[in-house]
Coordinates of C-alpha atoms in Angstrom, one line a residue:
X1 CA 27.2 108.9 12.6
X2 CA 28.1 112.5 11.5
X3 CA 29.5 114.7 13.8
X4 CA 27.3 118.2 14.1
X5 CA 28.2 120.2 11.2
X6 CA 30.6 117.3 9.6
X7 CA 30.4 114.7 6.9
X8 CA 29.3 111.4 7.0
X9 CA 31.9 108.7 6.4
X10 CA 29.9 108.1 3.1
X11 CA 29.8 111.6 2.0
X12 CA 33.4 112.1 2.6
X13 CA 34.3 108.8 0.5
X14 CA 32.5 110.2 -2.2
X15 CA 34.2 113.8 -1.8
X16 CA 37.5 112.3 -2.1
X17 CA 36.7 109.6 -5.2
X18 CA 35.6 112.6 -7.4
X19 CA 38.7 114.6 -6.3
X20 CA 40.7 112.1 -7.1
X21 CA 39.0 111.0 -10.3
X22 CA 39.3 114.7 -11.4
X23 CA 42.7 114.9 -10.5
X24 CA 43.9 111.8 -11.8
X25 CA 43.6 112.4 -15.4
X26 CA 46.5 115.1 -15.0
X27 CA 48.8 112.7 -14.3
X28 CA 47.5 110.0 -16.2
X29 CA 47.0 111.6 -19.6
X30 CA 48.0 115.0 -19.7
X31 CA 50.9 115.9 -17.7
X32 CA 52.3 111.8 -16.7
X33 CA 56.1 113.8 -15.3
X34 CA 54.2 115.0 -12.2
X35 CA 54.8 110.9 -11.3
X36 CA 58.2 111.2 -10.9
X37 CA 59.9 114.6 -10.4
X38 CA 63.3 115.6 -9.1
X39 CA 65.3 118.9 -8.3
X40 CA 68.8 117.2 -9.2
X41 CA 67.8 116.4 -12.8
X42 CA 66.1 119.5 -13.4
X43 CA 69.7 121.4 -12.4
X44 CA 72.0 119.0 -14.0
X45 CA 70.0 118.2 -17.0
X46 CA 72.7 117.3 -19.5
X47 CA 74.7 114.7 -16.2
X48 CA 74.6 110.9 -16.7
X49 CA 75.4 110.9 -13.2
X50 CA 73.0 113.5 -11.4
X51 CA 70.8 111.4 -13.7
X52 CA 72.0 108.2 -12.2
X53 CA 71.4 109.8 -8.7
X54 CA 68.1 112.0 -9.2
X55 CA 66.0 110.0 -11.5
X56 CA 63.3 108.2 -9.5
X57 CA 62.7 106.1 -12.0
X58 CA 66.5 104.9 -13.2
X59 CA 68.4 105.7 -10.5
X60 CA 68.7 106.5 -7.0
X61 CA 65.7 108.7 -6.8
X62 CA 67.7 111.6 -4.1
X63 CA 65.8 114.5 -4.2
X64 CA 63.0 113.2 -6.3
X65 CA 59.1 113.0 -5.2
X66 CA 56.1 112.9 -7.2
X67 CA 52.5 114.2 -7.1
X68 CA 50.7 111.0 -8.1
X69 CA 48.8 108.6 -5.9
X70 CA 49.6 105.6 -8.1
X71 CA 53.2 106.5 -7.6
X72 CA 52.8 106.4 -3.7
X73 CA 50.2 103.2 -3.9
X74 CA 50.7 101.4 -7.0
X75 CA 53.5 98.4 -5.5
X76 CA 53.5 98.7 -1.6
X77 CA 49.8 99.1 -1.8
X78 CA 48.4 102.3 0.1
X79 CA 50.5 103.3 3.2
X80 CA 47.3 104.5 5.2
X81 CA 47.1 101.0 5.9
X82 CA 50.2 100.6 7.3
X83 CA 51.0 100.7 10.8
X84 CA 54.0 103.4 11.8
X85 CA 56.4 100.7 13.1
X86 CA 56.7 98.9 10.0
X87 CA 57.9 102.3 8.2
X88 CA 60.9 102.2 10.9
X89 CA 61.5 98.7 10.0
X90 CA 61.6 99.4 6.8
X91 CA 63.7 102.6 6.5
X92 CA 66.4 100.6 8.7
X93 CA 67.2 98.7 5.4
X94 CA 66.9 101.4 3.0
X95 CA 70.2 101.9 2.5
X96 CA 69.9 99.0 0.5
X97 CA 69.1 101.3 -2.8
X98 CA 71.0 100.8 -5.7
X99 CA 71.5 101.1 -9.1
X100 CA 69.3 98.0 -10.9
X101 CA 67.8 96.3 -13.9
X102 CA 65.2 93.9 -14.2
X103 CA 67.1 92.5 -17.7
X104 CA 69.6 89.4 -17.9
X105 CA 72.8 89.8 -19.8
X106 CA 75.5 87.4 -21.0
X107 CA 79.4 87.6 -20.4
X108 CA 79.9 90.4 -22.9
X109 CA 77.0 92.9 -21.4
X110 CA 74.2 92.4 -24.1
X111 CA 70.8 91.5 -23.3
X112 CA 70.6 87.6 -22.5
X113 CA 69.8 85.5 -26.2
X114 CA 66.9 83.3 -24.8
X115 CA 66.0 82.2 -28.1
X116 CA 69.4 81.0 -28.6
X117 CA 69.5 78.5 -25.7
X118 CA 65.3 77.2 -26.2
X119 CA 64.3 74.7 -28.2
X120 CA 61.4 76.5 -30.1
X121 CA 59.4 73.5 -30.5
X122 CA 59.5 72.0 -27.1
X123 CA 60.6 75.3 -24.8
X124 CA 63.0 72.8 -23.4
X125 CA 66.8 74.3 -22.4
X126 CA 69.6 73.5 -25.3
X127 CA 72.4 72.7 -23.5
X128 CA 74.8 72.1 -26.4
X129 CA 73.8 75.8 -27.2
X130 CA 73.7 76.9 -23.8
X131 CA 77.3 75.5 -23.0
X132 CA 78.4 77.0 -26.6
X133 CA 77.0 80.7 -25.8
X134 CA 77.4 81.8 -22.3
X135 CA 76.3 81.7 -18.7
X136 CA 73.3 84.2 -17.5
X137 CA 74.4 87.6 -15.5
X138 CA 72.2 89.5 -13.5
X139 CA 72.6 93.6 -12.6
X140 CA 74.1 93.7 -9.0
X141 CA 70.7 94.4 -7.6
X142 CA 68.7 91.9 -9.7
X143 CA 71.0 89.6 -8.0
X144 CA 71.4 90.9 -4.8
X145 CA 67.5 91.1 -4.3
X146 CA 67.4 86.9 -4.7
X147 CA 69.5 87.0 -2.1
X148 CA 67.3 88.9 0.2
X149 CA 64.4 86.7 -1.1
X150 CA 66.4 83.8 0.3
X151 CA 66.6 85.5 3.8
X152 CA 63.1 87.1 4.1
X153 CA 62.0 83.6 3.4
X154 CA 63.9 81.8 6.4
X155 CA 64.0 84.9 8.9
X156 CA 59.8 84.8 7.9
X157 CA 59.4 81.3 9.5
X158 CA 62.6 81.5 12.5
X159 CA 60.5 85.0 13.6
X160 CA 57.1 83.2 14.0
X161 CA 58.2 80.3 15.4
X162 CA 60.2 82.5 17.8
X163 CA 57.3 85.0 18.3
X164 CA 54.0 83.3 17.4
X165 CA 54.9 79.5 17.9
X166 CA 53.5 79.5 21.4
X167 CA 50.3 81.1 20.8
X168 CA 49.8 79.2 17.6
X169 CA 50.5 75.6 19.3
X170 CA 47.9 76.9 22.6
X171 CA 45.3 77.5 20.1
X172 CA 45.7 74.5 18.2
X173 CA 45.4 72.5 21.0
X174 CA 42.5 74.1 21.8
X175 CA 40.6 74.3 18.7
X176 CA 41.2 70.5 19.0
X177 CA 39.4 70.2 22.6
X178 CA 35.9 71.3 23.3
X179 CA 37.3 74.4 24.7
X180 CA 37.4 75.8 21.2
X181 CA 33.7 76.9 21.8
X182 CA 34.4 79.3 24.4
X183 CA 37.8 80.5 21.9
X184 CA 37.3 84.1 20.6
X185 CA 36.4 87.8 21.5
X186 CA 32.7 89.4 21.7
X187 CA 32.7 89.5 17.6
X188 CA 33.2 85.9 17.5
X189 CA 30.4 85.5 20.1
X190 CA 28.2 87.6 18.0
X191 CA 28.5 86.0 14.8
X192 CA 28.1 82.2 16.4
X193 CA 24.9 83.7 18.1
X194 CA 23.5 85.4 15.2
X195 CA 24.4 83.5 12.2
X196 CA 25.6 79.8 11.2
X197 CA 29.0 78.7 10.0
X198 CA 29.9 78.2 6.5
X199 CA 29.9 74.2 6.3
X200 CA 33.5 72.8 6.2
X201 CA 32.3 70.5 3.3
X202 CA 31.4 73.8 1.3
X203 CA 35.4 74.3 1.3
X204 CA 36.1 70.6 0.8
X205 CA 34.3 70.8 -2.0
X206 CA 35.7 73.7 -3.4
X207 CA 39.3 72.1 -2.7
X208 CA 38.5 68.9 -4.5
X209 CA 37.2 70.9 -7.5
X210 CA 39.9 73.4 -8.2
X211 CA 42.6 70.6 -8.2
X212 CA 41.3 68.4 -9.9
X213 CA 40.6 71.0 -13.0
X214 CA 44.0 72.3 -12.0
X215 CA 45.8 69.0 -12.7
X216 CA 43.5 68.2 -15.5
X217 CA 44.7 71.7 -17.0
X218 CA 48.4 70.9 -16.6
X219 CA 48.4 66.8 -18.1
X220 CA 45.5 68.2 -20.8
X221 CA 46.6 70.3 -24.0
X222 CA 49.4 68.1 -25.2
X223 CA 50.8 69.1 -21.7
X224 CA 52.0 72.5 -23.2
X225 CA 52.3 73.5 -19.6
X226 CA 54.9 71.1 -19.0
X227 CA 54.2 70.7 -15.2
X228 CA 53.5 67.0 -14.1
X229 CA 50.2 66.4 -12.1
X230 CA 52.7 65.3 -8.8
X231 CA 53.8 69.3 -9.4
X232 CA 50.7 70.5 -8.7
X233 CA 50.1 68.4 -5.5
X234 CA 53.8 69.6 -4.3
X235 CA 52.8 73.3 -5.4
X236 CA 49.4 73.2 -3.1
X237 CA 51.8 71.7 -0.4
X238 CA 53.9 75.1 -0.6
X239 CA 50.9 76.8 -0.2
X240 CA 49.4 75.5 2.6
X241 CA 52.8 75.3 4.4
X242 CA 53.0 79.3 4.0
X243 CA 50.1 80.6 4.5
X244 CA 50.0 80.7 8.3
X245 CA 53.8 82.1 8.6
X246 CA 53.2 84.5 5.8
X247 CA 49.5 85.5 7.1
X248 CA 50.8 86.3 10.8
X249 CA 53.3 88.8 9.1
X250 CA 50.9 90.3 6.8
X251 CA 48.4 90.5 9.6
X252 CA 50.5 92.4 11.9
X253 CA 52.2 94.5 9.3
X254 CA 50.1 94.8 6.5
X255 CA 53.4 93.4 4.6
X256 CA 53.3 89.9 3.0
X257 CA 56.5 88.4 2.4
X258 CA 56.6 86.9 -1.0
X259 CA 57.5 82.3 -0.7
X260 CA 57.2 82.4 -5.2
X261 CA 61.6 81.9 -4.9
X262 CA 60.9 79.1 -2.6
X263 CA 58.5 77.8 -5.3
X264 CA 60.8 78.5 -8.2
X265 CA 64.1 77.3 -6.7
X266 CA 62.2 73.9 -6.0
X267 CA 60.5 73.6 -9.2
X268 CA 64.2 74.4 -10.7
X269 CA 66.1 71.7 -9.3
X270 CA 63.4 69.1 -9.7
X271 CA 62.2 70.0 -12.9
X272 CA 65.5 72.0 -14.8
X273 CA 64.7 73.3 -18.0
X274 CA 61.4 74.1 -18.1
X275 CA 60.2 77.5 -18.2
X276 CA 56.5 76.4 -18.4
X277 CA 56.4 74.2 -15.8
X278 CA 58.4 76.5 -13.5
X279 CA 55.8 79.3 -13.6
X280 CA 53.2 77.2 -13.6
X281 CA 54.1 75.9 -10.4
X282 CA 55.1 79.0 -9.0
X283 CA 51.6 80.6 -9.8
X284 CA 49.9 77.7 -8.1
X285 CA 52.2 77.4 -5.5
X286 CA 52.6 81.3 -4.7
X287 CA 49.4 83.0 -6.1
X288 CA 47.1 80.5 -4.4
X289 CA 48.4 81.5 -1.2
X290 CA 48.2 85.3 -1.4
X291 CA 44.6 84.6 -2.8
X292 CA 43.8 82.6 0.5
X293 CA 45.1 85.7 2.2
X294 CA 42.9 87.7 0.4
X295 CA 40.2 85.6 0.8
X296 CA 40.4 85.6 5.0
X297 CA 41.0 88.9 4.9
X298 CA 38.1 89.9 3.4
X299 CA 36.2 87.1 5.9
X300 CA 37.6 89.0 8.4
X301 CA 36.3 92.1 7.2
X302 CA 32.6 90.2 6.6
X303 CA 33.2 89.2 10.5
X304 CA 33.6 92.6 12.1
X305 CA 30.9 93.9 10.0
X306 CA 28.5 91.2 11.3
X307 CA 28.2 89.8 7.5
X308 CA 26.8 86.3 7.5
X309 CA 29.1 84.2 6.8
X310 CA 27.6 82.1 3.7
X311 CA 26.7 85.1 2.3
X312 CA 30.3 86.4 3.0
X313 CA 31.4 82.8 0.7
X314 CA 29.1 83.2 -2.1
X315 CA 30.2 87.2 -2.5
X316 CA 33.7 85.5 -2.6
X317 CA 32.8 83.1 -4.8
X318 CA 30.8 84.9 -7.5
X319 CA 33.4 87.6 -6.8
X320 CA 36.1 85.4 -8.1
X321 CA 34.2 84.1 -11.1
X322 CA 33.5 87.2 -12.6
X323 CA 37.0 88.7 -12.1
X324 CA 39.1 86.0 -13.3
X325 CA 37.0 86.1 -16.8
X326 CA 37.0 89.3 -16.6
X327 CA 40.6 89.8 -16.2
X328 CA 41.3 86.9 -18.7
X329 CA 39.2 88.3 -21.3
X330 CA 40.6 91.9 -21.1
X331 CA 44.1 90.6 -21.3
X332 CA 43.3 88.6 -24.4
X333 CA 41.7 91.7 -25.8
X334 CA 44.6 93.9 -24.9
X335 CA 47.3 91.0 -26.4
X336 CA 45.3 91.5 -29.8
X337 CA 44.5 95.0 -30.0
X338 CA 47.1 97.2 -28.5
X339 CA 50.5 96.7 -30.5
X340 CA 53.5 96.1 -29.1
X341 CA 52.3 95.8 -26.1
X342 CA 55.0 94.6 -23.5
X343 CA 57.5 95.6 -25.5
X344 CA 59.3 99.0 -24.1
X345 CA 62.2 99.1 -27.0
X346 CA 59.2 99.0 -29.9
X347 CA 56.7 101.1 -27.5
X348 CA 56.0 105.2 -28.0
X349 CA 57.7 107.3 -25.2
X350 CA 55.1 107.6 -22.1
X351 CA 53.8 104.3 -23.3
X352 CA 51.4 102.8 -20.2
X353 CA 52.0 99.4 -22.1
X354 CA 55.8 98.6 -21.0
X355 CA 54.5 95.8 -17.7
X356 CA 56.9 96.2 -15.3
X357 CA 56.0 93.2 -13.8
X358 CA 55.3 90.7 -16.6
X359 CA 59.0 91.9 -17.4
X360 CA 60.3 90.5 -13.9
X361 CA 58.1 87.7 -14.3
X362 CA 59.5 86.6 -17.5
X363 CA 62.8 87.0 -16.5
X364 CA 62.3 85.2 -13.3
X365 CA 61.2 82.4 -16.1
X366 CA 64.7 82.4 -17.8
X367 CA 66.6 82.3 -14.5
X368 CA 64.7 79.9 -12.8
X369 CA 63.2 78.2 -15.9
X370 CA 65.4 78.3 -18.9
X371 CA 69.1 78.0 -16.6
X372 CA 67.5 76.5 -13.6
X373 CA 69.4 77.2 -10.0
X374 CA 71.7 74.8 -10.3
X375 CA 73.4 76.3 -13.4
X376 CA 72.5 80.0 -11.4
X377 CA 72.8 79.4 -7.7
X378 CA 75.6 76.4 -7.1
X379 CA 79.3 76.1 -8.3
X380 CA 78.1 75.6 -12.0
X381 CA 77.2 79.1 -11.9
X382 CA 77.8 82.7 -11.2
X383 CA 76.0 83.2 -7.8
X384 CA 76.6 80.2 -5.1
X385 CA 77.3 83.0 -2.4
X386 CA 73.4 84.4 -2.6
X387 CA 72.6 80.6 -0.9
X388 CA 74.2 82.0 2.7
X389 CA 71.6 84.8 3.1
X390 CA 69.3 81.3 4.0
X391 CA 71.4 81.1 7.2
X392 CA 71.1 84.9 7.4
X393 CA 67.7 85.0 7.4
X394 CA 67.3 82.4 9.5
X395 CA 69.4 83.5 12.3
X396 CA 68.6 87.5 11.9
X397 CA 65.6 87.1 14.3
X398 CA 66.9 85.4 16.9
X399 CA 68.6 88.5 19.0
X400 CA 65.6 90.5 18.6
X401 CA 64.0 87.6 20.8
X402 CA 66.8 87.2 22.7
X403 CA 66.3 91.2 23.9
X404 CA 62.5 91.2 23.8
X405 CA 63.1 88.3 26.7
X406 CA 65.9 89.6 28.4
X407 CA 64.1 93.1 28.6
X408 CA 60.4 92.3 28.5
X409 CA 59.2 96.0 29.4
X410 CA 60.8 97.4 26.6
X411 CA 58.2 97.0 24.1
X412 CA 59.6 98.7 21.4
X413 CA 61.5 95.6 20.6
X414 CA 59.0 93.9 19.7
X415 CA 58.2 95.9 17.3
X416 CA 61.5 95.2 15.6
X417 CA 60.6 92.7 12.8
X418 CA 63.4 91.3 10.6
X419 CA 61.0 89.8 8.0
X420 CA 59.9 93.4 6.9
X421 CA 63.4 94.6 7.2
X422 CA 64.8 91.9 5.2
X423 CA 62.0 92.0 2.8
X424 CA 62.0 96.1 2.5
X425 CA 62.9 96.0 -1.7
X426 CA 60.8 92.5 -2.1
X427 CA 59.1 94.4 -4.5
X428 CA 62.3 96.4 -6.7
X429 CA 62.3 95.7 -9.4
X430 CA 60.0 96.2 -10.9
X431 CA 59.0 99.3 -8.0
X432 CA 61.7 102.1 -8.5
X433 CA 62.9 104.3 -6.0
X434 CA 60.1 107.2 -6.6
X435 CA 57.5 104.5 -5.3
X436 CA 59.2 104.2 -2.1
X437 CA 60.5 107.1 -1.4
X438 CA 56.8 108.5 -2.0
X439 CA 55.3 105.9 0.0
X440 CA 57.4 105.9 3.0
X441 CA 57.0 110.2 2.8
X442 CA 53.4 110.0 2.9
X443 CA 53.3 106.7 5.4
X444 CA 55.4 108.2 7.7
X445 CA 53.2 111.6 7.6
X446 CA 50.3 110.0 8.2
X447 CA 50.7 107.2 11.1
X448 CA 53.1 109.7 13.1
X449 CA 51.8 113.3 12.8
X450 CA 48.8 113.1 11.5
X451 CA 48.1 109.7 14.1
X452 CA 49.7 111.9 17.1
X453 CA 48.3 115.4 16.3
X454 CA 44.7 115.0 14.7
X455 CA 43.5 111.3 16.6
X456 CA 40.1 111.7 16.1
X457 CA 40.3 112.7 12.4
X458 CA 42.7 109.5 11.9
X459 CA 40.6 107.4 13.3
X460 CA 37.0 108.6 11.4
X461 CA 39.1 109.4 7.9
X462 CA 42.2 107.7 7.5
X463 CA 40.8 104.5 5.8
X464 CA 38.4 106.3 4.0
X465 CA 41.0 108.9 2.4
X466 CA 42.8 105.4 1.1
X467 CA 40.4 103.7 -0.5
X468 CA 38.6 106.8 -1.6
X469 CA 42.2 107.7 -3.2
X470 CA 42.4 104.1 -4.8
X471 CA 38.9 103.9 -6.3
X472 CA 39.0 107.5 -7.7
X473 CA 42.2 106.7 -9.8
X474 CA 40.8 103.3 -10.7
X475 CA 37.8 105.0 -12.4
X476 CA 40.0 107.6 -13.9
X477 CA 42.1 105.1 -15.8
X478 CA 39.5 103.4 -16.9
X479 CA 37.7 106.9 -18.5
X480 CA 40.7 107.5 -20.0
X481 CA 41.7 104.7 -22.0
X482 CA 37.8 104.0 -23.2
X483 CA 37.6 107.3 -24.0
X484 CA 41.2 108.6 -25.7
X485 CA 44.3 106.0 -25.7
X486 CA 41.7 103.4 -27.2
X487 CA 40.9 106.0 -29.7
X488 CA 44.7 106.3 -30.9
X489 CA 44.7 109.9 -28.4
X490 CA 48.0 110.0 -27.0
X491 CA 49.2 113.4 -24.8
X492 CA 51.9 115.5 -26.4
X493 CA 53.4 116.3 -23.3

């Protein structure tokens, strides 16, 4: 409805996107700095170490902010979305910012020789090389951050079995009775009254299918991908373990702790010395699960707006299809057509080309891959003390609940989750400091003062602002490289 002499939800979505799509191509193209400003490198220009301490992007990020919504969005996703409590959690383990790279090194401080340890033929681990050359070091926060991997992954599965396990074992019992058909509020009611069910053999189906090409992917090819079809089983195991621990924090928090360590740390000590294999079963393992996320969020979405629910499946569906060939295809174009791409030491200043993330990834491949945690996370190697933050994480929720029990009127700890705490840099590397800083500023603005002072324009706009923000820099960025990096344009900022 609009409100007499307002907007409409619609017209204001629109307002935003072409605000945003204007705007965007300032930081995009012309002026990219505006990402990633800060007062103490401005004054100490010519200082390693203001530098080291002002730089969003290479160091500490103190005094640095930045007038981009990709630099606020683009890793912790849009902060809108997020409700205020988790920004507490969260800034109760941001001391935990410090100096890191993404790269591996070996015992003299150059960049890790991977070439030097792989067979180039098979992509199996040397080890006559390996033991000839030298074990693999990580930057102190490259390290440190398995370590807190380790712990949100435990302290993710003690808090909802301390918090949730309860509830989840009443309504399993009663999803399993003929009680389940009086189970669920008046949207739930609606939907059962009004539309029918997606058929459970529609998802069977579906199941069957994709694992079966899935395993016929891995053992076809020459198996190039090294993983065994039993990995593939274990990996969907993973999966389907996590998802309901995972889904309950992400649900409540908007924050999804990542399980791909769990995957990779199994994967490395029953399969050592396979790269391939190891993120091959970490993309089945992990990336199935955060799709299955996706996927029930977006049912849940279809549900409160009253969406049939087979039409809701085939939207997913079709959905899917066309954005996996779609992504495929564009990454195969870009591997061909944009030079260097991937490659920040061969890549033009400014380049948008350098993948922050495929860099983590393929590191992530050497450590858990190539050396395998038994030559990284044991006695053999350098880091056997990151394997008590397991204990850590598993014992960090417990005095929350203890409190939360002894003082049940207290609500506010409740609130206090240890998974989001622990997990607060899952994403850093390959986020820098400037994305969090920016997202916590702007979070923090919106669910306290703008939540406390203007309730009535939170609640009508709030949502709306994000995704119109999101969807107006997604068509800038598009425009622009079509229209002038494709073209061999580049800014001369």
């Amino acid at each position: 409805m609009r409100p007499k002499g307002g907007r409409t939800r619609l017209q204001y979505f629109s307002l935003v996107s072409v605000c945003s799509f204007a705007y965007y191509i300032i930081p995009s193209f012309f002026f990219p700095s505006i990402g990633a400003l800060s007062f103490v490198c401005w004054i100490w220009k010519d200082s390693v170490t203001a530098q080291q301490i002002g730089s969003g992007l290479n160091g500490l990020g103190i005094g640095s902010f930045g007038l981009d919504w990709s630099t606020v969005a683009s890793f912790l996703k849009s902060p809108l979305a997020t409700p205020g409590f988790v920004f507490m959690n969260m800034l109760a383990d941001a001391k935990k910012f410090p100096f890191f790279s993404s790269s591996t090194f070996d015992s003299t401080g150059k960049r890790y020789n991977v070439s030097r340890v792989l067979d180039q033929k098979t992509f199996d681990i040397n080890l006559k090389e390996y033991n000839s050359y030298s074990k693999l070091y990580l930057s102190m926060y490259f390290a440190s951050s398995y370590g807190w991997s380790f712990a949100g992954l435990t302290a993710t599965i003690s808090h909802v079995a301390l918090f949730h396990g309860k509830d989840i074992w009443d309504m399993w019992k009663k999803t399993s009775t003929a009680a389940k058909d009086q189970l669920g509020d008046i949207h739930t009611r609606l939907m059962k009254k009004n539309y029918e069910a997606v058929p459970q053999w529609w998802f069977h189906i579906m199941l069957v299918l994709m694992v079966g090409l899935s395993i016929w992917v891995c053992e076809g090819f020459g198996k190039q991908l090294q993983l065994p079809w039993w990995g593939v089983l274990l990996a969907c195991a993973i999966a389907l373990t996590f998802t309901l621990p995972i889904g309950i924090i992400q649900a409540t928090t908007n924050m999804q702790p990542g399980h791909n360590v769990i995957t990779e740390l199994v994967i490395g000590y029953l399969y050592p010395g396979k790269p391939l294999a190891n993120v091959t079963f970490k993309t089945y393992g992990y990336i199935s699960m955060s799709q299955a996320l996706m996927f029930l969020g977006d049912f849940k979405l279809g549900h409160y707006m009253k969406i049939p629910p087979k039409s809701m499946f085939i939207a997913q569906l079709a959905g899917t299809l066309v954005a996996s060939s779609t992504f495929f295809s564009t990454s195969w174009w870009l591997l061909n057509t944009v030079e260097n791409i991937c490659d920040p030491s061969k890549l033009p200043e400014g380049s948008p080309w350098t993948c922050p993330s495929d860099e983590v990834f393929y590191n992530a491949s050497i450590i858990w891959g190539v050396i395998g945690p038994l030559r990284m996370f044991t006695k053999h190697g350098n880091y056997p003390e990151m394997n008590w933050f397991f204990l850590l994480g598993l014992l960090a929720p417990i005095p929350v609940w203890l409190l939360a029990r002894k003082f049940p009127k207290l609500e506010w700890i409740k609130l206090i989750n240890m998974p989001v705490i622990i997990g607060t840099t899952a994403v850093m590397p390959p986020a820098k400091a400037i994305h969090y800083l920016m997202w916590f500023t702007v979070g923090i603005f919106f669910s306290f003062y703008v939540y406390r002072q203007h309730r009535a324009w939170w609640a009508r706009h709030n949502y709306i602002l994000s995704a119109a923000l999101d969807a107006g820099v997604a068509f800038t960025a598009i425009l622009v490289y079509f229209t002038l990096q494709s073209k061999g344009i580049k800014n001369r900022s």
